[in-house]
Coordinates of N, CA and C in Angstrom, one line a residue:
M1 N 1.0 -1.0 0.0 CA 0.1 -0.3 0.0 C 1.0 0.9 0.0
I2 N 0.3 2.4 -0.6 CA 1.2 3.6 -0.6 C 0.0 4.6 -0.7
V3 N 0.4 5.8 0.0 CA -0.4 6.6 0.1 C -0.2 7.9 -0.9
I4 N -1.1 8.3 -2.0 CA -1.0 8.9 -2.9 C -1.6 10.5 -3.0
D5 N -0.6 11.1 -3.5 CA -1.3 12.8 -3.0 C -1.7 13.3 -4.3
T6 N -2.6 14.6 -4.4 CA -3.1 15.2 -5.4 C -2.3 15.6 -6.6
S7 N -1.0 15.9 -6.3 CA 0.0 16.2 -7.7 C 0.1 14.8 -8.2
A8 N 0.6 13.6 -7.4 CA 0.8 12.3 -8.2 C -0.5 12.0 -8.9
M9 N -1.5 12.2 -8.1 CA -2.8 11.4 -8.7 C -3.1 12.2 -10.0
V10 N -2.8 13.3 -10.0 CA -3.3 14.3 -11.5 C -2.3 13.6 -12.5
E11 N -0.9 13.8 -12.1 CA 0.3 12.9 -13.1 C -0.7 11.6 -13.7
F12 N -1.1 10.7 -12.5 CA -1.3 9.5 -12.8 C -2.8 9.5 -14.1
L13 N -3.3 10.4 -13.8 CA -4.5 10.5 -14.5 C -4.5 11.2 -16.0
V14 N -3.8 11.9 -16.0 CA -3.8 12.9 -17.4 C -2.3 13.3 -18.0
G15 N -1.6 12.3 -16.7 CA -0.1 13.0 -17.2 C 0.3 12.2 -18.7
D16 N 1.2 12.9 -19.4 CA 1.2 12.0 -20.7 C 3.1 11.8 -21.0
D17 N 3.5 12.2 -20.1 CA 5.3 12.4 -20.1 C 5.8 11.0 -19.1
E18 N 7.1 10.8 -19.4 CA 8.0 10.0 -18.8 C 7.6 10.0 -17.5
R19 N 7.6 11.3 -16.7 CA 7.2 11.4 -15.0 C 6.2 10.5 -14.5
A20 N 4.8 10.9 -15.8 CA 3.6 10.1 -15.4 C 3.5 8.7 -15.5
E21 N 4.4 8.1 -16.1 CA 4.7 6.8 -16.6 C 5.2 6.2 -15.3
R22 N 6.1 6.9 -14.9 CA 6.8 6.5 -13.2 C 5.8 6.8 -11.9
V23 N 5.1 7.6 -12.1 CA 4.2 7.7 -11.5 C 3.2 6.3 -11.1
R24 N 2.5 5.8 -12.6 CA 2.1 5.1 -12.9 C 2.6 3.5 -12.1
G25 N 3.6 3.9 -12.8 CA 4.6 2.7 -12.2 C 4.5 2.2 -11.0
A26 N 4.8 3.2 -10.3 CA 5.2 3.5 -8.9 C 3.8 3.1 -7.9
A27 N 2.7 3.7 -8.5 CA 1.5 3.4 -7.5 C 1.4 2.1 -7.7
E28 N 1.0 1.7 -9.3 CA 0.9 0.1 -9.6 C 1.6 -1.1 -8.9
S29 N 2.9 -0.7 -8.3 CA 4.1 -1.5 -8.1 C 3.8 -1.8 -6.3
E30 N 2.8 -0.7 -5.5 CA 2.6 -0.7 -4.3 C 1.2 -1.9 -3.8
G31 N 0.5 -2.6 -5.0 CA -0.8 -3.1 -5.1 C -1.6 -2.2 -4.7
S32 N -1.7 -1.2 -3.9 CA -2.9 -0.4 -3.5 C -2.6 0.9 -2.8
L33 N -3.8 1.7 -3.5 CA -3.5 3.0 -3.1 C -4.5 3.4 -1.8
A34 N -3.7 4.6 -1.1 CA -4.6 4.8 -0.2 C -4.6 6.3 0.0
T35 N -5.5 7.0 0.1 CA -5.8 8.7 0.2 C -7.0 9.2 1.4
P36 N -6.4 10.4 1.5 CA -7.7 11.0 2.4 C -9.1 11.5 1.1
H37 N -10.2 11.3 2.2 CA -11.5 11.6 1.1 C -11.1 12.9 0.4
G38 N -10.7 13.6 0.8 CA -10.4 15.2 0.3 C -9.9 15.0 -1.6
I39 N -9.3 13.8 -1.8 CA -8.6 14.2 -3.2 C -9.2 14.3 -4.2
D40 N -10.7 13.7 -3.7 CA -11.5 13.8 -5.1 C -11.8 15.4 -5.4
L41 N -12.1 16.0 -4.3 CA -12.1 17.7 -4.7 C -10.9 18.3 -5.1
E42 N -10.0 17.8 -4.7 CA -8.4 18.4 -5.0 C -8.2 18.0 -6.2
C43 N -8.6 16.9 -6.9 CA -7.8 16.4 -8.4 C -9.2 17.3 -9.1
A44 N -10.7 17.6 -8.6 CA -11.6 18.3 -9.8 C -10.6 19.6 -9.7
S45 N -10.6 20.1 -8.5 CA -9.9 21.7 -8.5 C -8.6 21.7 -9.3
S46 N -7.5 20.7 -9.2 CA -6.6 20.7 -10.3 C -6.8 20.8 -11.5
L47 N -7.7 19.8 -12.1 CA -8.2 19.7 -13.5 C -8.8 20.6 -14.0
R48 N -9.6 21.4 -13.3 CA -10.5 22.8 -13.3 C -9.5 23.7 -14.0
G49 N -8.4 24.0 -13.3 CA -7.2 24.7 -13.5 C -6.7 24.6 -14.7
L50 N -6.2 23.2 -15.1 CA -5.8 23.1 -16.0 C -6.4 23.2 -17.3
V51 N -7.4 23.1 -17.1 CA -8.8 23.4 -18.5 C -8.8 24.7 -18.5
R52 N -9.1 25.2 -17.5 CA -9.4 27.0 -17.5 C -7.8 27.7 -18.2
G53 N -6.7 27.0 -17.8 CA -5.3 27.6 -18.3 C -5.0 27.1 -19.8
G54 N -5.7 26.1 -20.3 CA -5.7 25.6 -21.7 C -4.8 24.6 -21.8
K55 N -4.6 24.0 -20.6 CA -3.6 23.2 -20.6 C -4.3 21.8 -20.8
L56 N -5.3 21.6 -20.6 CA -6.1 20.2 -20.7 C -7.6 20.4 -21.4
A57 N -8.0 19.3 -22.5 CA -8.8 19.4 -22.8 C -10.0 19.1 -22.3
Q58 N -11.4 19.7 -22.0 CA -12.5 19.4 -21.4 C -12.8 17.8 -21.2
G59 N -12.8 17.5 -22.4 CA -13.0 16.1 -22.6 C -12.2 15.1 -21.7
K60 N -10.9 15.3 -21.6 CA -10.0 14.6 -20.8 C -9.9 14.7 -19.6
A61 N -10.2 15.7 -19.3 CA -10.5 16.0 -17.8 C -12.1 15.6 -17.3
D62 N -13.1 15.1 -18.3 CA -14.2 14.7 -17.9 C -13.9 13.3 -17.4
Y63 N -13.0 13.0 -18.4 CA -12.7 10.9 -18.5 C -11.7 11.3 -17.1
A64 N -10.8 11.8 -16.9 CA -10.1 11.7 -16.0 C -10.9 11.6 -14.1
L65 N -11.8 12.2 -14.4 CA -12.6 12.5 -13.2 C -13.4 11.1 -13.0
E66 N -13.9 10.5 -14.1 CA -14.3 8.9 -14.1 C -13.7 8.0 -14.0
V67 N -12.3 8.3 -14.7 CA -11.4 7.2 -14.3 C -11.1 7.2 -12.4
L68 N -11.0 8.3 -12.0 CA -10.7 8.6 -10.5 C -11.5 7.8 -9.6
Q69 N -13.1 7.9 -9.8 CA -14.4 7.3 -9.3 C -14.1 5.8 -9.7
Q70 N -13.6 5.1 -10.4 CA -13.5 3.9 -10.7 C -12.3 3.2 -9.9
L71 N -11.4 4.0 -9.9 CA -9.8 3.3 -9.3 C -10.4 2.6 -7.6
A72 N -9.7 1.6 -7.5 CA -9.5 1.0 -6.6 C -8.6 1.8 -5.6
I73 N -9.4 2.7 -4.8 CA -8.6 3.6 -3.8 C -9.2 3.3 -2.7
T74 N -8.5 3.2 -1.6 CA -9.1 3.5 -0.3 C -9.0 4.7 0.3
R75 N -10.3 5.2 0.5 CA -10.2 6.9 1.1 C -10.5 6.7 2.4
Y76 N -9.6 7.5 3.0 CA -9.9 7.4 4.6 C -10.7 8.8 5.2
E77 N -11.6 8.7 6.2 CA -11.9 10.1 6.7 C -11.2 10.6 7.6
H78 N -10.7 11.9 7.4 CA -9.7 12.0 8.3 C -9.8 12.5 9.7
T79 N -10.8 12.6 10.2 CA -11.1 12.8 11.6 C -10.1 11.8 12.7
W80 N -10.0 11.0 12.3 CA -9.2 9.9 13.0 C -7.5 10.2 13.5
Y81 N -7.1 11.0 12.2 CA -5.6 11.5 12.4 C -5.8 12.9 12.2
L82 N -6.9 14.0 12.6 CA -6.6 15.4 12.6 C -5.7 16.0 13.4
A83 N -5.5 15.3 14.7 CA -4.7 15.4 15.6 C -3.2 15.7 15.0
R84 N -3.1 14.7 14.3 CA -1.5 14.9 13.9 C -1.3 15.9 12.8
I85 N -2.6 15.9 12.2 CA -2.6 17.0 10.9 C -2.0 18.3 11.6
W86 N -3.2 18.4 12.7 CA -2.8 19.5 13.6 C -1.4 20.1 13.9
E87 N -0.8 18.8 14.7 CA 0.6 19.0 15.0 C 1.6 19.6 13.7
L88 N 1.5 19.3 12.9 CA 2.2 19.5 11.4 C 2.1 21.0 10.7
R89 N 1.0 21.3 11.5 CA 0.4 23.0 10.8 C 1.7 24.0 11.0
A90 N 2.6 23.8 12.0 CA 3.8 24.9 11.5 C 4.5 24.6 10.1
N91 N 4.4 23.2 9.7 CA 5.6 23.2 8.6 C 4.7 22.9 7.3
M92 N 3.1 22.9 7.2 CA 2.3 22.8 5.9 C 1.1 22.9 6.3
W93 N 0.4 23.2 4.9 CA -0.9 23.3 4.9 C -1.6 22.0 5.6
P94 N -3.0 22.1 6.0 CA -3.5 21.0 6.6 C -3.9 19.8 5.4
Y95 N -4.1 20.3 4.2 CA -4.2 19.6 2.8 C -3.1 18.8 2.8
D96 N -1.9 19.2 2.8 CA -0.5 18.6 2.5 C -0.7 17.8 3.6
A97 N -0.5 18.1 4.8 CA -0.5 17.0 6.2 C -1.4 16.3 6.4
A98 N -2.4 16.2 5.8 CA -3.3 15.2 5.5 C -2.8 14.0 5.0
Y99 N -2.2 14.1 3.8 CA -1.4 13.0 3.1 C -0.3 12.5 4.0
V100 N 0.5 13.2 4.7 CA 1.6 12.8 5.5 C 1.1 11.9 6.9
A101 N 0.5 12.7 7.4 CA -0.4 12.3 8.4 C -0.8 10.4 8.3
L102 N -1.7 10.8 7.2 CA -2.2 9.0 6.7 C -1.1 8.2 6.7
A103 N -0.1 8.6 5.8 CA 1.2 7.7 5.6 C 1.6 7.2 6.9
E104 N 1.5 8.0 7.6 CA 2.3 7.7 9.0 C 1.9 6.8 10.0
A105 N 0.0 7.2 9.8 CA -0.9 6.4 10.8 C -0.6 4.9 10.0
L106 N -0.8 5.0 8.8 CA -0.7 3.6 8.2 C 0.6 2.8 7.7
A107 N 1.7 3.6 8.4 CA 3.0 3.1 8.0 C 3.3 2.7 6.4
V108 N 3.1 3.7 5.7 CA 3.4 3.4 4.8 C 4.0 4.4 3.5
P109 N 4.7 4.9 2.5 CA 5.3 5.7 1.9 C 4.3 6.4 1.4
L110 N 4.5 8.0 1.1 CA 4.3 8.7 0.1 C 4.5 8.8 -0.6
L111 N 3.3 8.5 -2.0 CA 4.0 9.2 -3.2 C 3.2 10.7 -3.8
T112 N 4.2 11.2 -4.2 CA 3.9 12.6 -4.5 C 4.8 13.0 -6.0
V113 N 4.9 14.1 -6.4 CA 5.4 14.5 -7.5 C 6.0 16.1 -7.0
D114 N 5.6 16.4 -5.7 CA 5.7 17.6 -5.4 C 7.0 17.7 -4.3
C115 N 8.0 18.3 -5.1 CA 9.2 18.1 -4.1 C 9.4 19.0 -2.6
K116 N 8.3 19.8 -2.4 CA 8.0 20.6 -1.1 C 8.3 19.8 0.3
F117 N 7.5 18.4 -0.2 CA 7.3 17.7 1.0 C 8.9 17.1 1.3
E118 N 9.8 16.9 0.4 CA 11.0 16.5 0.7 C 11.9 17.7 1.9
R119 N 11.4 18.8 1.3 CA 12.2 19.7 2.2 C 11.3 20.4 3.6
T120 N 10.1 19.6 3.8 CA 9.4 20.0 5.0 C 9.7 19.2 6.1
P121 N 10.3 20.1 7.0 CA 10.5 19.2 8.5 C 9.3 18.5 9.2
G122 N 9.4 17.3 9.8 CA 8.3 17.0 10.6 C 7.6 15.9 10.4
A123 N 7.7 15.2 8.8 CA 7.3 14.3 8.4 C 7.8 12.9 9.0
H124 N 7.1 12.0 9.5 CA 7.6 10.8 9.7 C 7.3 9.6 8.9
C125 N 7.3 9.7 7.8 CA 7.2 8.5 6.8 C 8.1 8.8 5.8
E126 N 7.9 7.7 4.9 CA 8.8 7.8 3.4 C 8.5 8.6 2.7
I127 N 9.0 9.7 2.1 CA 8.2 10.3 0.9 C 9.2 9.9 -0.6
V128 N 7.8 9.4 -1.2 CA 8.6 8.9 -2.8 C 8.3 10.0 -3.4
T129 N 9.1 11.0 -3.9 CA 9.1 11.7 -4.8 C 9.3 11.4 -6.5
V130 N 8.6 11.5 -7.2 CA 8.6 11.5 -8.9 C 9.0 12.6 -9.2
K131 N 10.3 13.2 -9.5 CA 10.8 14.3 -10.3 C 10.6 14.2 -11.8
A132 N 10.5 15.4 -12.2 CA 10.5 15.4 -13.4 C 11.8 15.0 -14.1
A133 N 12.2 14.5 -15.3 CA 13.3 14.0 -15.8 C 14.0 15.4 -16.3
S134 N 15.3 15.2 -16.0 CA 16.7 15.9 -16.2 C 16.7 16.2 -17.5
P135 N 16.6 17.6 -18.0 CA 16.5 17.9 -19.7 C 17.9 17.2 -20.4
Q136 N 18.1 16.7 -21.5 CA 19.1 16.3 -22.0 C 20.2 17.2 -22.6
P137 N 21.5 17.5 -22.3 CA 22.2 18.1 -23.0 C 22.2 18.3 -24.8
G138 N 21.7 19.6 -24.8 CA 21.7 20.0 -26.7 C 20.2 19.7 -26.8
K139 N 19.6 19.5 -26.0 CA 17.9 19.3 -26.5 C 17.0 20.6 -26.0

């Protein structure tokens, strides 16, 4: 099992590059996905921004939301780890802290493409950050 955050889930759903493939591979290799319930709204918000910014076609966003609803993801109510989310308030927004707190509670890694988790003190879980590929010299 692995906890997947919104940044990684959006890559999983609509990414079309090598990083997105690595996110899909990392997620699938763990067997099962876990996430706070809020991921559905956060993904909808991210997809909305991509559509409004002209970076994603409306039809692809619609399809991504359908796929998200069908994925076998265990969604966890946040109330039982809210105290830990609050403890992390000095270093992260509650939305981000929810993913860290859930990964800690389940004793599993957190999958993300957001490098800020690596730089944020206080997390007591493994952070698996899938970074963008380094540009090739001369390209």
